[in-house]
PDB file of C-alpha atoms in Angstrom:
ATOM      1  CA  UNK A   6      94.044 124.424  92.218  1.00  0.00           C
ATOM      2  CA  UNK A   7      93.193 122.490  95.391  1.00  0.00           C
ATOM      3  CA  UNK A   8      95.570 121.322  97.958  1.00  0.00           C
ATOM      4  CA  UNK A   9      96.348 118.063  95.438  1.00  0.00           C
ATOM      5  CA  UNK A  10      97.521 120.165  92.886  1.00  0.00           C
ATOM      6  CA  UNK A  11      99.562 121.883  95.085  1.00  0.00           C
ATOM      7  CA  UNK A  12     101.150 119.108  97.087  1.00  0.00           C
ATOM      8  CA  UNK A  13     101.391 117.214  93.402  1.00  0.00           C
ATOM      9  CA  UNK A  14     103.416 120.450  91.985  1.00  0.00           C
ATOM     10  CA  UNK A  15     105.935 120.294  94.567  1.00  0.00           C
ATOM     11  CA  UNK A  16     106.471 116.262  94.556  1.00  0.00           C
ATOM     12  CA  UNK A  17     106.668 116.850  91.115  1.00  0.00           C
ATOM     13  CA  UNK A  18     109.181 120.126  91.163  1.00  0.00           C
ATOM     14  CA  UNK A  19     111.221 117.744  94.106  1.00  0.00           C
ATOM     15  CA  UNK A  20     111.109 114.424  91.664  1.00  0.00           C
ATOM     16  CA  UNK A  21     112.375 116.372  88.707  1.00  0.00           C
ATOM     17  CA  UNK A  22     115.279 118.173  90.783  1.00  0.00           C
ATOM     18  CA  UNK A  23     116.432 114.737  92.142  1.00  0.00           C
ATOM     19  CA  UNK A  24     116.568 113.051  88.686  1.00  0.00           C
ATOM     20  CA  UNK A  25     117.808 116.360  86.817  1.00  0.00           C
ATOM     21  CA  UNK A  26     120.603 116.013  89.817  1.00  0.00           C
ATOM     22  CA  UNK A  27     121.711 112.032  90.053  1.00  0.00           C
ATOM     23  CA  UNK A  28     120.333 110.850  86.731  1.00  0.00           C
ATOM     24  CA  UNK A  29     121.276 113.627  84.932  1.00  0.00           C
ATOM     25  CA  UNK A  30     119.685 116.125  81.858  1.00  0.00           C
ATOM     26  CA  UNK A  31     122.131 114.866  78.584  1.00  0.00           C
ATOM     27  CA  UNK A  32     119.692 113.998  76.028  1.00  0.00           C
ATOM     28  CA  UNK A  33     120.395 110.340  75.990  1.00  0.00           C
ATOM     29  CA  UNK A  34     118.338 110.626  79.879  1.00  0.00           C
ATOM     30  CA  UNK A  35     115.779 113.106  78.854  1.00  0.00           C
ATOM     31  CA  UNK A  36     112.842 110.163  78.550  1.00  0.00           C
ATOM     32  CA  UNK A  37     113.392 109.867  82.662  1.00  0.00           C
ATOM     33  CA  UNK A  38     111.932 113.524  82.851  1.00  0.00           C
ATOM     34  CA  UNK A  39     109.563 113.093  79.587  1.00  0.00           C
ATOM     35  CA  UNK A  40     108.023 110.501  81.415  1.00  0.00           C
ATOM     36  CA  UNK A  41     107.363 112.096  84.825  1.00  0.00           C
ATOM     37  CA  UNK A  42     106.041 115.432  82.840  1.00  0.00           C
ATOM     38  CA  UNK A  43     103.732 112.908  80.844  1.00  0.00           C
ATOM     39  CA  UNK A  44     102.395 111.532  84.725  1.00  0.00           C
ATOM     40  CA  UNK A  45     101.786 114.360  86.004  1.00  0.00           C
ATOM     41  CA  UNK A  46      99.923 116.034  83.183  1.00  0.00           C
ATOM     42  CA  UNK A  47      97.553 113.019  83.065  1.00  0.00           C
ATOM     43  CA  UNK A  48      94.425 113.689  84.524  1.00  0.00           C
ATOM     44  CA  UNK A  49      93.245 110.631  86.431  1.00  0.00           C
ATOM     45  CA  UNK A  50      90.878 109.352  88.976  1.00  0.00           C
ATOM     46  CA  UNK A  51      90.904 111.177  92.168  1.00  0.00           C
ATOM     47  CA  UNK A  52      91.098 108.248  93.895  1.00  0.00           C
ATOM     48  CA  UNK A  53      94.679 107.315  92.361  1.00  0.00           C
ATOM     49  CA  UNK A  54      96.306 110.589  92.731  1.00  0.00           C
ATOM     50  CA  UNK A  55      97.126 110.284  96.719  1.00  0.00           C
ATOM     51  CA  UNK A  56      99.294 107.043  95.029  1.00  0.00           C
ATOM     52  CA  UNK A  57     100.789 108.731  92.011  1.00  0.00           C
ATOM     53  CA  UNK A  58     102.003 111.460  95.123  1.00  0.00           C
ATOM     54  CA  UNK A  59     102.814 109.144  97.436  1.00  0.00           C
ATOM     55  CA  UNK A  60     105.070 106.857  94.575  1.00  0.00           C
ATOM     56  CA  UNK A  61     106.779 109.926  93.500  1.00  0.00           C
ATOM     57  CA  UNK A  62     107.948 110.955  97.119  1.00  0.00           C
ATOM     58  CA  UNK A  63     109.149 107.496  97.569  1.00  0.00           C
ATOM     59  CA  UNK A  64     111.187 107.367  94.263  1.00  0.00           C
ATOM     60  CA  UNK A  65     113.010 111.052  94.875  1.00  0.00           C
ATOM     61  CA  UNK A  66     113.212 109.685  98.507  1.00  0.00           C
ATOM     62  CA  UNK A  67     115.043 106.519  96.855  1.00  0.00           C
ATOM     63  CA  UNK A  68     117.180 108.561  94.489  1.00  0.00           C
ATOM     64  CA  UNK A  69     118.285 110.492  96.927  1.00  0.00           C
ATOM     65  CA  UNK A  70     118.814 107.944  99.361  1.00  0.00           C
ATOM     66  CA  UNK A  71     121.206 105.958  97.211  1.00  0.00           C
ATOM     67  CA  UNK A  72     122.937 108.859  95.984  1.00  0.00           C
ATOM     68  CA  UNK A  73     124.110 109.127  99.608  1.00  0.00           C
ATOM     69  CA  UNK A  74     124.578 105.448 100.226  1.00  0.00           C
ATOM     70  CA  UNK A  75     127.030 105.896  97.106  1.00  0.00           C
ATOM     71  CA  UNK A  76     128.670 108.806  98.155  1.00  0.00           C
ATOM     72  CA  UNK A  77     129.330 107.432 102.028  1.00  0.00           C
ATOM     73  CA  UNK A  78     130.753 103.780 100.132  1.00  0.00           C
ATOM     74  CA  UNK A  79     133.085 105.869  98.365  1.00  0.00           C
ATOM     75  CA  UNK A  80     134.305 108.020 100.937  1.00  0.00           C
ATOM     76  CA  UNK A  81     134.988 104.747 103.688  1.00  0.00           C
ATOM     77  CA  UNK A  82     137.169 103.092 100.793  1.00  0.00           C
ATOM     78  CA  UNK A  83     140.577 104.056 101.597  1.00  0.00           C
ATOM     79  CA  UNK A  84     142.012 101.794  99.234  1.00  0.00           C
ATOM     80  CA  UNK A  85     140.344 103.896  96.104  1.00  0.00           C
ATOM     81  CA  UNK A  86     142.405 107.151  95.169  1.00  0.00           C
ATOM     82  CA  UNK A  87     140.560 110.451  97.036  1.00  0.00           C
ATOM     83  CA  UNK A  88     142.618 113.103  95.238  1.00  0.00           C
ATOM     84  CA  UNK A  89     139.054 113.464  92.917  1.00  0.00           C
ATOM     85  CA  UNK A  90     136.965 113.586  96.069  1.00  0.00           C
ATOM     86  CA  UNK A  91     139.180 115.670  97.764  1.00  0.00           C
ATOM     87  CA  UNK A  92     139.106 118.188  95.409  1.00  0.00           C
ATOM     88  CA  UNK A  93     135.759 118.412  94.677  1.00  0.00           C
ATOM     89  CA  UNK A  94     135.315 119.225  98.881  1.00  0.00           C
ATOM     90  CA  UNK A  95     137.758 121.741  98.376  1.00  0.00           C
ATOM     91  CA  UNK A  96     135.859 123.191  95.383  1.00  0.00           C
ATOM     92  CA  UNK A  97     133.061 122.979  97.339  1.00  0.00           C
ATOM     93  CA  UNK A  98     133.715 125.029 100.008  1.00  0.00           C
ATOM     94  CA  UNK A  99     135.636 127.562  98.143  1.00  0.00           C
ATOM     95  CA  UNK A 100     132.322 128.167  96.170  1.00  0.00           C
ATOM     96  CA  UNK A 101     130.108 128.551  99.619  1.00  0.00           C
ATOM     97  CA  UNK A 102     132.318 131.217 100.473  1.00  0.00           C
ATOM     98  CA  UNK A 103     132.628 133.268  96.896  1.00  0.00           C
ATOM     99  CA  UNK A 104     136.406 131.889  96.063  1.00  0.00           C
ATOM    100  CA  UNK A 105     137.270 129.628  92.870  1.00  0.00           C
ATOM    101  CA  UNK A 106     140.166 126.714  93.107  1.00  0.00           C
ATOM    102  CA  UNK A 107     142.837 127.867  90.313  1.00  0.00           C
ATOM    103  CA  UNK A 108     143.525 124.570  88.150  1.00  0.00           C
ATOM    104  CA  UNK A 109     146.620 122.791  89.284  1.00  0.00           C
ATOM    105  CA  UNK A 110     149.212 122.142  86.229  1.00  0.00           C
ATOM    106  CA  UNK A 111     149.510 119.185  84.953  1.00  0.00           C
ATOM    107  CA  UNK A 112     152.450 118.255  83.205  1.00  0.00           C
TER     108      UNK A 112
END
């Protein structure tokens, strides 16, 4: 395995974690990451796999990118209920340090 193969294996282990994460892994999604597999199995002209790379960086760079974008809109409305948002933060941080929210009663 040359340096392509290994520079394709980790766009490819990067791609799948960003669609796996904002797309998301029910079955109804599952031809997102059929598709990808099926790409990078192909065995192609050299000369096309520095594009194949270089289009899957951009697309988990895009995923990513808007999964932000969506996340900073939503936290700048103040208009739009937080009580979701803040509790997921809270969640959040009580996981990074070991600790698990108790769920709050709801009558």
């Amino acid at each position: 395995m040359g340096v392509e193969g290994l520079q394709a294996a980790r766009v490819c282990k990067n791609l799948m974690k960003a669609v796996k994460k904002h797309i998301g892994v029910e079955e109804s999604k599952r031809h997102f990451t059929d598709f990808i597999t099926q790409e990078f199995r192909k065995t192609s002209n050299p000369s096309t796999v520095g594009q194949k790379i270089k289009l899957a960086q951009d697309y988990t760079f895009m995923l990513n990118s808007i999964h932000h974008h969506k996340d900073l809109l939503f936290s700048y409305n103040i208009a739009v209920d937080r009580s979701d948002e803040v509790t997921r933060t809270l969640r959040k941080s009580a996981a990074s340090v070991g600790l698990q929210l108790p769920d709050v009663y709801q009558p």
